[in-house]
Short mmCIF file of N, CA, C and O in Angstrom, two decimals:
data_model
loop_
_atom_site.label_atom_id
_atom_site.label_comp_id
_atom_site.label_asym_id
_atom_site.label_seq_id
_atom_site.Cartn_x
_atom_site.Cartn_y
_atom_site.Cartn_z
N UNK A 1331 159.05 60.03 -124.46
CA UNK A 1331 157.70 60.52 -124.19
C UNK A 1331 157.49 60.66 -122.68
O UNK A 1331 157.90 59.83 -121.91
N UNK A 1332 156.79 61.69 -122.33
CA UNK A 1332 156.49 61.94 -120.93
C UNK A 1332 155.26 61.14 -120.50
O UNK A 1332 154.29 61.03 -121.26
N UNK A 1333 155.29 60.61 -119.28
CA UNK A 1333 154.13 59.87 -118.78
C UNK A 1333 152.99 60.81 -118.41
O UNK A 1333 151.90 60.36 -118.11
N UNK A 1334 153.22 62.12 -118.43
CA UNK A 1334 152.14 63.07 -118.16
C UNK A 1334 151.39 63.42 -119.44
O UNK A 1334 150.37 64.08 -119.39
N UNK A 1335 151.89 62.97 -120.57
CA UNK A 1335 151.23 63.19 -121.85
C UNK A 1335 149.90 62.44 -121.87
O UNK A 1335 149.78 61.34 -121.35
N UNK A 1336 148.88 63.06 -122.45
CA UNK A 1336 147.56 62.43 -122.51
C UNK A 1336 147.64 61.11 -123.29
O UNK A 1336 148.35 61.02 -124.30
N UNK A 1337 146.90 60.09 -122.86
CA UNK A 1337 146.90 58.81 -123.56
C UNK A 1337 146.34 58.96 -124.98
O UNK A 1337 145.38 59.67 -125.22
N UNK A 1338 146.96 58.25 -125.92
CA UNK A 1338 146.54 58.27 -127.32
C UNK A 1338 146.82 56.91 -127.94
O UNK A 1338 147.82 56.26 -127.61
N UNK A 1339 145.96 56.49 -128.87
CA UNK A 1339 146.15 55.19 -129.52
C UNK A 1339 147.50 55.12 -130.23
O UNK A 1339 148.06 54.04 -130.39
N UNK A 1340 148.05 56.24 -130.64
CA UNK A 1340 149.33 56.23 -131.35
C UNK A 1340 150.48 55.76 -130.45
O UNK A 1340 151.55 55.42 -130.94
N UNK A 1341 150.27 55.74 -129.12
CA UNK A 1341 151.29 55.27 -128.20
C UNK A 1341 151.32 53.75 -128.09
O UNK A 1341 152.24 53.19 -127.51
N UNK A 1342 150.31 53.09 -128.64
CA UNK A 1342 150.25 51.63 -128.60
C UNK A 1342 150.97 51.06 -129.80
O UNK A 1342 150.64 51.36 -130.95
N UNK A 1343 151.97 50.23 -129.54
CA UNK A 1343 152.71 49.58 -130.61
C UNK A 1343 152.10 48.20 -130.87
O UNK A 1343 151.51 47.59 -129.98
N UNK A 1344 152.26 47.73 -132.09
CA UNK A 1344 151.74 46.42 -132.47
C UNK A 1344 152.83 45.62 -133.17
O UNK A 1344 153.87 46.15 -133.54
N UNK A 1345 152.56 44.33 -133.34
CA UNK A 1345 153.44 43.46 -134.12
C UNK A 1345 152.55 42.51 -134.91
O UNK A 1345 151.38 42.30 -134.56
N UNK A 1346 153.06 41.93 -136.00
CA UNK A 1346 152.24 41.04 -136.82
C UNK A 1346 151.75 39.83 -136.04
O UNK A 1346 152.51 39.20 -135.29
N UNK A 1347 150.49 39.50 -136.21
CA UNK A 1347 149.90 38.32 -135.60
C UNK A 1347 150.65 37.09 -136.12
O UNK A 1347 150.71 36.86 -137.32
N UNK A 1348 151.23 36.28 -135.24
CA UNK A 1348 151.99 35.11 -135.71
C UNK A 1348 151.11 33.99 -136.26
O UNK A 1348 151.63 33.10 -136.93
N UNK A 1349 149.81 34.05 -136.02
CA UNK A 1349 148.87 33.05 -136.53
C UNK A 1349 147.62 33.70 -137.10
O UNK A 1349 146.52 33.49 -136.59
N UNK A 1350 147.77 34.48 -138.18
CA UNK A 1350 146.63 35.25 -138.69
C UNK A 1350 145.50 34.39 -139.25
O UNK A 1350 144.37 34.85 -139.34
N UNK A 1351 145.75 33.15 -139.57
CA UNK A 1351 144.72 32.28 -140.11
C UNK A 1351 143.89 31.58 -139.05
O UNK A 1351 142.93 30.88 -139.35
N UNK A 1352 144.25 31.77 -137.80
CA UNK A 1352 143.56 31.09 -136.69
C UNK A 1352 142.89 32.12 -135.80
O UNK A 1352 143.48 33.12 -135.44
N UNK A 1353 141.66 31.86 -135.42
CA UNK A 1353 140.98 32.72 -134.44
C UNK A 1353 141.31 32.21 -133.05
O UNK A 1353 141.02 31.06 -132.72
N UNK A 1354 141.96 33.04 -132.27
CA UNK A 1354 142.29 32.69 -130.89
C UNK A 1354 142.12 33.93 -130.03
O UNK A 1354 141.97 35.04 -130.54
N UNK A 1355 142.12 33.76 -128.74
CA UNK A 1355 141.84 34.85 -127.81
C UNK A 1355 143.07 35.15 -126.98
O UNK A 1355 143.74 34.24 -126.47
N UNK A 1356 143.35 36.43 -126.83
CA UNK A 1356 144.42 36.91 -125.96
C UNK A 1356 143.76 37.69 -124.83
O UNK A 1356 142.91 38.54 -125.08
N UNK A 1357 144.16 37.38 -123.59
CA UNK A 1357 143.65 38.12 -122.44
C UNK A 1357 144.81 38.78 -121.74
O UNK A 1357 145.81 38.13 -121.41
N UNK A 1358 144.68 40.08 -121.53
CA UNK A 1358 145.72 40.87 -120.86
C UNK A 1358 145.09 41.44 -119.59
O UNK A 1358 144.12 42.18 -119.66
N UNK A 1359 145.67 41.10 -118.46
CA UNK A 1359 145.17 41.54 -117.17
C UNK A 1359 146.10 42.61 -116.61
O UNK A 1359 147.31 42.38 -116.49
N UNK A 1360 145.55 43.77 -116.29
CA UNK A 1360 146.33 44.90 -115.79
C UNK A 1360 145.79 45.28 -114.42
O UNK A 1360 144.89 46.13 -114.30
N UNK A 1361 146.31 44.66 -113.33
CA UNK A 1361 145.72 44.83 -112.00
C UNK A 1361 146.14 46.09 -111.24
O UNK A 1361 145.68 46.29 -110.12
N UNK A 1362 146.96 46.94 -111.84
CA UNK A 1362 147.46 48.11 -111.12
C UNK A 1362 147.06 49.42 -111.80
O UNK A 1362 147.79 50.41 -111.74
N UNK A 1363 145.88 49.45 -112.42
CA UNK A 1363 145.45 50.66 -113.14
C UNK A 1363 145.09 51.77 -112.15
O UNK A 1363 144.44 51.52 -111.13
N UNK A 1364 145.52 52.98 -112.47
CA UNK A 1364 145.22 54.14 -111.64
C UNK A 1364 144.84 55.32 -112.53
O UNK A 1364 145.50 55.57 -113.54
N UNK A 1365 143.78 56.01 -112.16
CA UNK A 1365 143.42 57.28 -112.78
C UNK A 1365 142.97 58.21 -111.66
O UNK A 1365 143.07 57.86 -110.48
N UNK A 1366 142.48 59.38 -112.02
CA UNK A 1366 142.03 60.33 -111.01
C UNK A 1366 140.53 60.56 -111.11
O UNK A 1366 139.99 60.66 -112.22
N UNK A 1367 139.87 60.69 -109.97
CA UNK A 1367 138.46 61.06 -109.94
C UNK A 1367 138.36 62.51 -110.42
O UNK A 1367 139.05 63.39 -109.89
N UNK A 1368 137.51 62.79 -111.43
CA UNK A 1368 137.42 64.16 -111.93
C UNK A 1368 136.73 65.12 -110.95
O UNK A 1368 136.87 66.32 -111.07
N UNK A 1369 136.02 64.58 -109.98
CA UNK A 1369 135.33 65.43 -109.00
C UNK A 1369 136.23 65.79 -107.82
O UNK A 1369 136.22 66.92 -107.36
N UNK A 1370 136.97 64.80 -107.31
CA UNK A 1370 137.75 65.02 -106.08
C UNK A 1370 139.25 65.12 -106.32
O UNK A 1370 139.96 65.60 -105.44
N UNK A 1371 139.72 64.63 -107.45
CA UNK A 1371 141.16 64.58 -107.70
C UNK A 1371 141.85 63.44 -106.98
O UNK A 1371 143.06 63.28 -107.08
N UNK A 1372 141.09 62.61 -106.28
CA UNK A 1372 141.64 61.47 -105.57
C UNK A 1372 141.92 60.33 -106.55
O UNK A 1372 141.22 60.20 -107.57
N UNK A 1373 142.89 59.48 -106.24
CA UNK A 1373 143.18 58.37 -107.16
C UNK A 1373 142.09 57.32 -107.14
O UNK A 1373 141.49 57.04 -106.11
N UNK A 1374 141.81 56.78 -108.31
CA UNK A 1374 140.92 55.63 -108.47
C UNK A 1374 141.79 54.45 -108.87
O UNK A 1374 142.71 54.60 -109.68
N UNK A 1375 141.49 53.29 -108.31
CA UNK A 1375 142.28 52.09 -108.58
C UNK A 1375 141.38 51.02 -109.17
O UNK A 1375 140.21 50.91 -108.79
N UNK A 1376 141.93 50.24 -110.08
CA UNK A 1376 141.13 49.17 -110.65
C UNK A 1376 141.98 48.18 -111.42
O UNK A 1376 143.20 48.35 -111.58
N UNK A 1377 141.30 47.16 -111.89
CA UNK A 1377 141.90 46.16 -112.76
C UNK A 1377 141.27 46.31 -114.13
O UNK A 1377 140.04 46.32 -114.26
N UNK A 1378 142.10 46.45 -115.14
CA UNK A 1378 141.63 46.53 -116.52
C UNK A 1378 141.97 45.20 -117.20
O UNK A 1378 143.11 44.74 -117.12
N UNK A 1379 140.98 44.62 -117.86
CA UNK A 1379 141.20 43.37 -118.59
C UNK A 1379 140.84 43.59 -120.06
O UNK A 1379 139.73 44.01 -120.38
N UNK A 1380 141.80 43.33 -120.93
CA UNK A 1380 141.59 43.36 -122.38
C UNK A 1380 141.47 41.90 -122.83
O UNK A 1380 142.38 41.11 -122.57
N UNK A 1381 140.40 41.55 -123.50
CA UNK A 1381 140.23 40.22 -124.08
C UNK A 1381 139.95 40.43 -125.55
O UNK A 1381 138.95 41.07 -125.91
N UNK A 1382 140.86 39.93 -126.42
CA UNK A 1382 140.66 40.21 -127.84
C UNK A 1382 141.07 39.04 -128.72
O UNK A 1382 141.88 38.21 -128.35
N UNK A 1383 140.42 39.01 -129.88
CA UNK A 1383 140.79 38.10 -130.95
C UNK A 1383 141.54 38.94 -131.98
O UNK A 1383 140.95 39.85 -132.57
N UNK A 1384 142.84 38.71 -132.15
CA UNK A 1384 143.60 39.56 -133.05
C UNK A 1384 143.23 39.35 -134.51
O UNK A 1384 142.83 38.26 -134.91
N UNK A 1385 143.37 40.44 -135.25
CA UNK A 1385 143.26 40.37 -136.70
C UNK A 1385 144.66 40.18 -137.26
O UNK A 1385 145.33 39.18 -136.98
N UNK A 1386 145.15 41.16 -137.96
CA UNK A 1386 146.50 41.10 -138.52
C UNK A 1386 147.58 41.49 -137.51
O UNK A 1386 148.75 41.22 -137.72
N UNK A 1387 147.18 42.16 -136.40
CA UNK A 1387 148.17 42.68 -135.46
C UNK A 1387 147.82 42.28 -134.03
O UNK A 1387 146.67 42.07 -133.69
N UNK A 1388 148.87 42.23 -133.20
CA UNK A 1388 148.75 42.05 -131.76
C UNK A 1388 149.34 43.28 -131.08
O UNK A 1388 150.23 43.93 -131.63
N UNK A 1389 148.90 43.57 -129.88
CA UNK A 1389 149.41 44.72 -129.14
C UNK A 1389 150.65 44.32 -128.35
O UNK A 1389 150.67 43.27 -127.69
N UNK A 1390 151.67 45.15 -128.43
CA UNK A 1390 152.92 44.94 -127.72
C UNK A 1390 152.72 45.38 -126.27
O UNK A 1390 152.22 46.48 -126.00
N UNK A 1391 153.07 44.53 -125.31
CA UNK A 1391 152.71 44.74 -123.91
C UNK A 1391 153.42 45.91 -123.23
O UNK A 1391 152.82 46.61 -122.43
N UNK A 1392 154.69 46.14 -123.53
CA UNK A 1392 155.38 47.26 -122.88
C UNK A 1392 154.73 48.59 -123.27
O UNK A 1392 154.54 49.47 -122.43
N UNK A 1393 154.37 48.73 -124.54
CA UNK A 1393 153.72 49.97 -124.96
C UNK A 1393 152.34 50.12 -124.29
O UNK A 1393 151.94 51.23 -123.94
N UNK A 1394 151.64 49.00 -124.09
CA UNK A 1394 150.35 49.05 -123.40
C UNK A 1394 150.55 49.50 -121.95
O UNK A 1394 149.80 50.33 -121.44
N UNK A 1395 151.56 48.96 -121.30
CA UNK A 1395 151.86 49.34 -119.91
C UNK A 1395 152.14 50.84 -119.82
O UNK A 1395 151.58 51.54 -118.95
N UNK A 1396 152.97 51.37 -120.70
CA UNK A 1396 153.30 52.79 -120.68
C UNK A 1396 152.08 53.65 -121.02
O UNK A 1396 151.86 54.71 -120.42
N UNK A 1397 151.26 53.18 -121.95
CA UNK A 1397 150.01 53.87 -122.30
C UNK A 1397 149.10 53.96 -121.07
O UNK A 1397 148.57 55.03 -120.75
N UNK A 1398 148.92 52.85 -120.37
CA UNK A 1398 148.04 52.83 -119.20
C UNK A 1398 148.57 53.73 -118.08
O UNK A 1398 147.80 54.36 -117.36
N UNK A 1399 149.88 53.81 -117.93
CA UNK A 1399 150.47 54.66 -116.90
C UNK A 1399 150.14 56.14 -117.11
O UNK A 1399 150.11 56.92 -116.17
N UNK A 1400 149.85 56.52 -118.33
CA UNK A 1400 149.53 57.92 -118.63
C UNK A 1400 148.19 58.34 -118.01
O UNK A 1400 147.91 59.53 -117.90
N UNK A 1401 147.38 57.39 -117.61
CA UNK A 1401 146.10 57.71 -116.97
C UNK A 1401 146.27 58.16 -115.53
O UNK A 1401 145.34 58.71 -114.94
N UNK A 1402 147.42 57.94 -114.94
CA UNK A 1402 147.63 58.29 -113.53
C UNK A 1402 147.39 59.77 -113.24
O UNK A 1402 147.07 60.13 -112.12
N UNK A 1403 147.56 60.62 -114.24
CA UNK A 1403 147.38 62.06 -114.06
C UNK A 1403 146.14 62.57 -114.78
O UNK A 1403 145.99 63.78 -114.93
N UNK A 1404 145.28 61.67 -115.23
CA UNK A 1404 144.11 62.06 -115.99
C UNK A 1404 142.85 61.95 -115.13
O UNK A 1404 142.58 60.89 -114.57
N UNK A 1405 142.10 63.02 -115.04
CA UNK A 1405 140.82 62.98 -114.35
C UNK A 1405 139.73 62.55 -115.31
O UNK A 1405 139.51 63.23 -116.32
N UNK A 1406 139.09 61.43 -115.03
CA UNK A 1406 138.03 60.94 -115.92
C UNK A 1406 137.15 59.96 -115.17
O UNK A 1406 137.63 59.22 -114.30
N UNK A 1407 135.87 59.95 -115.50
CA UNK A 1407 134.95 58.98 -114.93
C UNK A 1407 135.28 57.59 -115.46
O UNK A 1407 135.83 57.44 -116.57
N UNK A 1408 134.94 56.57 -114.70
CA UNK A 1408 135.20 55.18 -115.10
C UNK A 1408 134.69 54.89 -116.50
O UNK A 1408 135.36 54.25 -117.31
N UNK A 1409 133.46 55.32 -116.76
CA UNK A 1409 132.83 55.04 -118.06
C UNK A 1409 133.62 55.64 -119.21
O UNK A 1409 133.79 55.03 -120.27
N UNK A 1410 134.13 56.86 -119.01
CA UNK A 1410 134.93 57.52 -120.02
C UNK A 1410 136.24 56.78 -120.25
O UNK A 1410 136.65 56.56 -121.40
N UNK A 1411 136.88 56.39 -119.16
CA UNK A 1411 138.17 55.70 -119.25
C UNK A 1411 138.03 54.39 -120.03
O UNK A 1411 138.79 54.13 -120.98
N UNK A 1412 137.07 53.56 -119.66
CA UNK A 1412 136.96 52.24 -120.29
C UNK A 1412 136.58 52.37 -121.76
O UNK A 1412 137.12 51.65 -122.62
N UNK A 1413 135.70 53.29 -122.10
CA UNK A 1413 135.35 53.50 -123.50
C UNK A 1413 136.55 54.00 -124.31
O UNK A 1413 136.76 53.56 -125.44
N UNK A 1414 137.36 54.88 -123.74
CA UNK A 1414 138.56 55.37 -124.45
C UNK A 1414 139.59 54.25 -124.60
O UNK A 1414 140.23 54.14 -125.65
N UNK A 1415 139.75 53.44 -123.56
CA UNK A 1415 140.66 52.30 -123.67
C UNK A 1415 140.27 51.41 -124.84
O UNK A 1415 141.12 50.99 -125.63
N UNK A 1416 138.98 51.11 -124.95
CA UNK A 1416 138.51 50.28 -126.06
C UNK A 1416 138.75 50.97 -127.40
O UNK A 1416 139.29 50.37 -128.33
N UNK A 1417 138.37 52.24 -127.51
CA UNK A 1417 138.55 52.97 -128.77
C UNK A 1417 140.00 53.00 -129.21
O UNK A 1417 140.33 52.76 -130.38
N UNK A 1418 140.90 53.29 -128.27
CA UNK A 1418 142.33 53.37 -128.62
C UNK A 1418 142.89 52.00 -128.99
O UNK A 1418 143.67 51.88 -129.94
N UNK A 1419 142.50 50.96 -128.24
CA UNK A 1419 142.97 49.61 -128.53
C UNK A 1419 142.53 49.18 -129.93
O UNK A 1419 143.32 48.65 -130.72
N UNK A 1420 141.26 49.43 -130.26
CA UNK A 1420 140.72 49.07 -131.57
C UNK A 1420 141.40 49.87 -132.68
O UNK A 1420 141.74 49.32 -133.74
N UNK A 1421 141.63 51.16 -132.45
CA UNK A 1421 142.30 51.98 -133.46
C UNK A 1421 143.71 51.49 -133.75
O UNK A 1421 144.15 51.48 -134.90
N UNK A 1422 144.41 51.06 -132.71
CA UNK A 1422 145.80 50.62 -132.88
C UNK A 1422 145.91 49.21 -133.47
O UNK A 1422 146.68 48.98 -134.39
N UNK A 1423 145.13 48.27 -132.94
CA UNK A 1423 145.32 46.85 -133.28
C UNK A 1423 144.32 46.31 -134.30
O UNK A 1423 144.58 45.28 -134.90
N UNK A 1424 143.18 46.96 -134.44
CA UNK A 1424 142.13 46.50 -135.37
C UNK A 1424 141.79 45.02 -135.15
O UNK A 1424 141.86 44.21 -136.08
N UNK A 1425 141.42 44.65 -133.93
CA UNK A 1425 141.10 43.25 -133.64
C UNK A 1425 139.78 42.83 -134.25
O UNK A 1425 138.93 43.66 -134.60
N UNK A 1426 139.60 41.54 -134.37
CA UNK A 1426 138.32 40.98 -134.83
C UNK A 1426 137.25 41.27 -133.78
O UNK A 1426 136.13 41.66 -134.09
N UNK A 1427 137.62 41.08 -132.53
CA UNK A 1427 136.73 41.33 -131.41
C UNK A 1427 137.58 41.79 -130.24
O UNK A 1427 138.71 41.35 -130.07
N UNK A 1428 137.02 42.68 -129.43
CA UNK A 1428 137.73 43.13 -128.25
C UNK A 1428 136.72 43.49 -127.16
O UNK A 1428 135.71 44.13 -127.44
N UNK A 1429 137.03 43.09 -125.96
CA UNK A 1429 136.25 43.49 -124.79
C UNK A 1429 137.22 44.08 -123.78
O UNK A 1429 138.29 43.52 -123.53
N UNK A 1430 136.85 45.22 -123.22
CA UNK A 1430 137.64 45.84 -122.17
C UNK A 1430 136.74 45.94 -120.94
O UNK A 1430 135.62 46.44 -121.03
N UNK A 1431 137.25 45.43 -119.83
CA UNK A 1431 136.52 45.47 -118.56
C UNK A 1431 137.33 46.28 -117.57
O UNK A 1431 138.52 46.01 -117.37
N UNK A 1432 136.69 47.26 -116.97
CA UNK A 1432 137.28 48.02 -115.87
C UNK A 1432 136.58 47.63 -114.59
O UNK A 1432 135.38 47.87 -114.45
N UNK A 1433 137.29 46.98 -113.68
CA UNK A 1433 136.74 46.59 -112.38
C UNK A 1433 137.43 47.45 -111.33
O UNK A 1433 138.61 47.24 -111.03
N UNK A 1434 136.71 48.43 -110.82
CA UNK A 1434 137.29 49.43 -109.94
C UNK A 1434 137.03 49.10 -108.48
O UNK A 1434 135.99 48.55 -108.13
N UNK A 1435 138.00 49.42 -107.63
CA UNK A 1435 137.91 49.09 -106.22
C UNK A 1435 136.80 49.90 -105.56
O UNK A 1435 136.44 50.97 -106.03
N UNK A 1436 136.27 49.37 -104.47
CA UNK A 1436 135.15 50.05 -103.80
C UNK A 1436 135.51 51.45 -103.31
O UNK A 1436 136.63 51.71 -102.88
N UNK A 1437 134.53 52.31 -103.44
CA UNK A 1437 134.63 53.67 -102.90
C UNK A 1437 133.29 53.97 -102.26
O UNK A 1437 132.26 53.91 -102.93
N UNK A 1438 133.28 54.22 -100.98
CA UNK A 1438 132.03 54.50 -100.28
C UNK A 1438 131.10 53.30 -100.27
O UNK A 1438 129.88 53.45 -100.27
N UNK A 1439 131.68 52.09 -100.31
CA UNK A 1439 130.86 50.88 -100.27
C UNK A 1439 130.29 50.48 -101.62
O UNK A 1439 129.47 49.57 -101.69
N UNK A 1440 130.72 51.14 -102.71
CA UNK A 1440 130.19 50.83 -104.04
C UNK A 1440 131.34 50.38 -104.94
O UNK A 1440 132.36 51.07 -105.04
N UNK A 1441 131.15 49.24 -105.58
CA UNK A 1441 132.10 48.74 -106.57
C UNK A 1441 131.51 48.98 -107.95
O UNK A 1441 130.32 48.77 -108.16
N UNK A 1442 132.34 49.40 -108.88
CA UNK A 1442 131.89 49.66 -110.25
C UNK A 1442 132.65 48.78 -111.21
O UNK A 1442 133.87 48.63 -111.11
N UNK A 1443 131.91 48.21 -112.17
CA UNK A 1443 132.49 47.39 -113.23
C UNK A 1443 131.91 47.90 -114.55
O UNK A 1443 130.69 47.93 -114.72
N UNK A 1444 132.77 48.32 -115.47
CA UNK A 1444 132.35 48.84 -116.77
C UNK A 1444 132.87 47.89 -117.84
O UNK A 1444 134.05 47.55 -117.85
N UNK A 1445 131.97 47.46 -118.75
CA UNK A 1445 132.32 46.53 -119.82
C UNK A 1445 132.00 47.18 -121.16
O UNK A 1445 130.87 47.64 -121.37
N UNK A 1446 132.98 47.23 -122.06
CA UNK A 1446 132.78 47.75 -123.42
C UNK A 1446 133.24 46.70 -124.42
O UNK A 1446 134.25 46.04 -124.21
N UNK A 1447 132.49 46.55 -125.51
CA UNK A 1447 132.77 45.51 -126.50
C UNK A 1447 132.80 46.11 -127.91
O UNK A 1447 131.99 46.97 -128.25
N UNK A 1448 133.73 45.60 -128.71
CA UNK A 1448 133.82 45.93 -130.14
C UNK A 1448 133.86 44.63 -130.93
O UNK A 1448 134.58 43.70 -130.55
N UNK A 1449 133.09 44.56 -131.99
CA UNK A 1449 133.18 43.44 -132.93
C UNK A 1449 133.30 44.03 -134.32
O UNK A 1449 132.50 44.89 -134.70
N UNK A 1450 134.31 43.58 -135.06
CA UNK A 1450 134.54 44.07 -136.41
C UNK A 1450 133.37 43.66 -137.30
O UNK A 1450 132.71 42.65 -137.08
N UNK A 1451 133.09 44.47 -138.31
CA UNK A 1451 132.03 44.15 -139.26
C UNK A 1451 132.28 42.79 -139.87
O UNK A 1451 133.40 42.44 -140.20
N UNK A 1452 131.23 42.00 -139.95
CA UNK A 1452 131.33 40.67 -140.53
C UNK A 1452 131.82 39.64 -139.54
O UNK A 1452 132.00 38.48 -139.88
N UNK A 1453 132.03 40.03 -138.27
CA UNK A 1453 132.49 39.09 -137.26
C UNK A 1453 131.35 38.55 -136.42
O UNK A 1453 131.56 37.97 -135.39
N UNK A 1454 130.15 38.78 -136.88
CA UNK A 1454 129.00 38.25 -136.15
C UNK A 1454 128.46 39.18 -135.10
O UNK A 1454 127.57 38.84 -134.35
N UNK A 1455 128.99 40.40 -135.05
CA UNK A 1455 128.54 41.34 -134.04
C UNK A 1455 127.78 42.48 -134.65
O UNK A 1455 127.60 42.59 -135.86
N UNK A 1456 127.34 43.37 -133.80
CA UNK A 1456 126.55 44.52 -134.24
C UNK A 1456 127.40 45.75 -134.44
O UNK A 1456 126.88 46.83 -134.65
N UNK A 1457 128.72 45.64 -134.39
CA UNK A 1457 129.59 46.79 -134.54
C UNK A 1457 130.06 47.28 -133.19
O UNK A 1457 129.76 46.71 -132.16
N UNK A 1458 130.82 48.37 -133.21
CA UNK A 1458 131.38 48.87 -131.94
C UNK A 1458 130.46 49.85 -131.27
O UNK A 1458 129.57 50.38 -131.79
#
């Protein structure tokens, strides 16, 4: 697969949750995220954090790394990127709960942090 290919949830691989009877939290920190500003074409840099309670599946980290690298050539606003990251992660892994945080480096003296949350039906949340 080419890294210039648009990101898609189908690029995320999963494996069976080794402890499906236990609710626990996995946090994945990705401090080298890069995408492009859709207005200027300049690179945007940030840290993406996935925090999730797995259901039947966990996300395989190498596939997540390669998936995130595909954003390097994608022009998108922060809000669009973080919402798509959440949607694709949920589509691939079907977690009980997932939060994705995009903490982007300052540009023009402004720092942006975007938080998106998904809770599976019956998990005590209001849905995605």
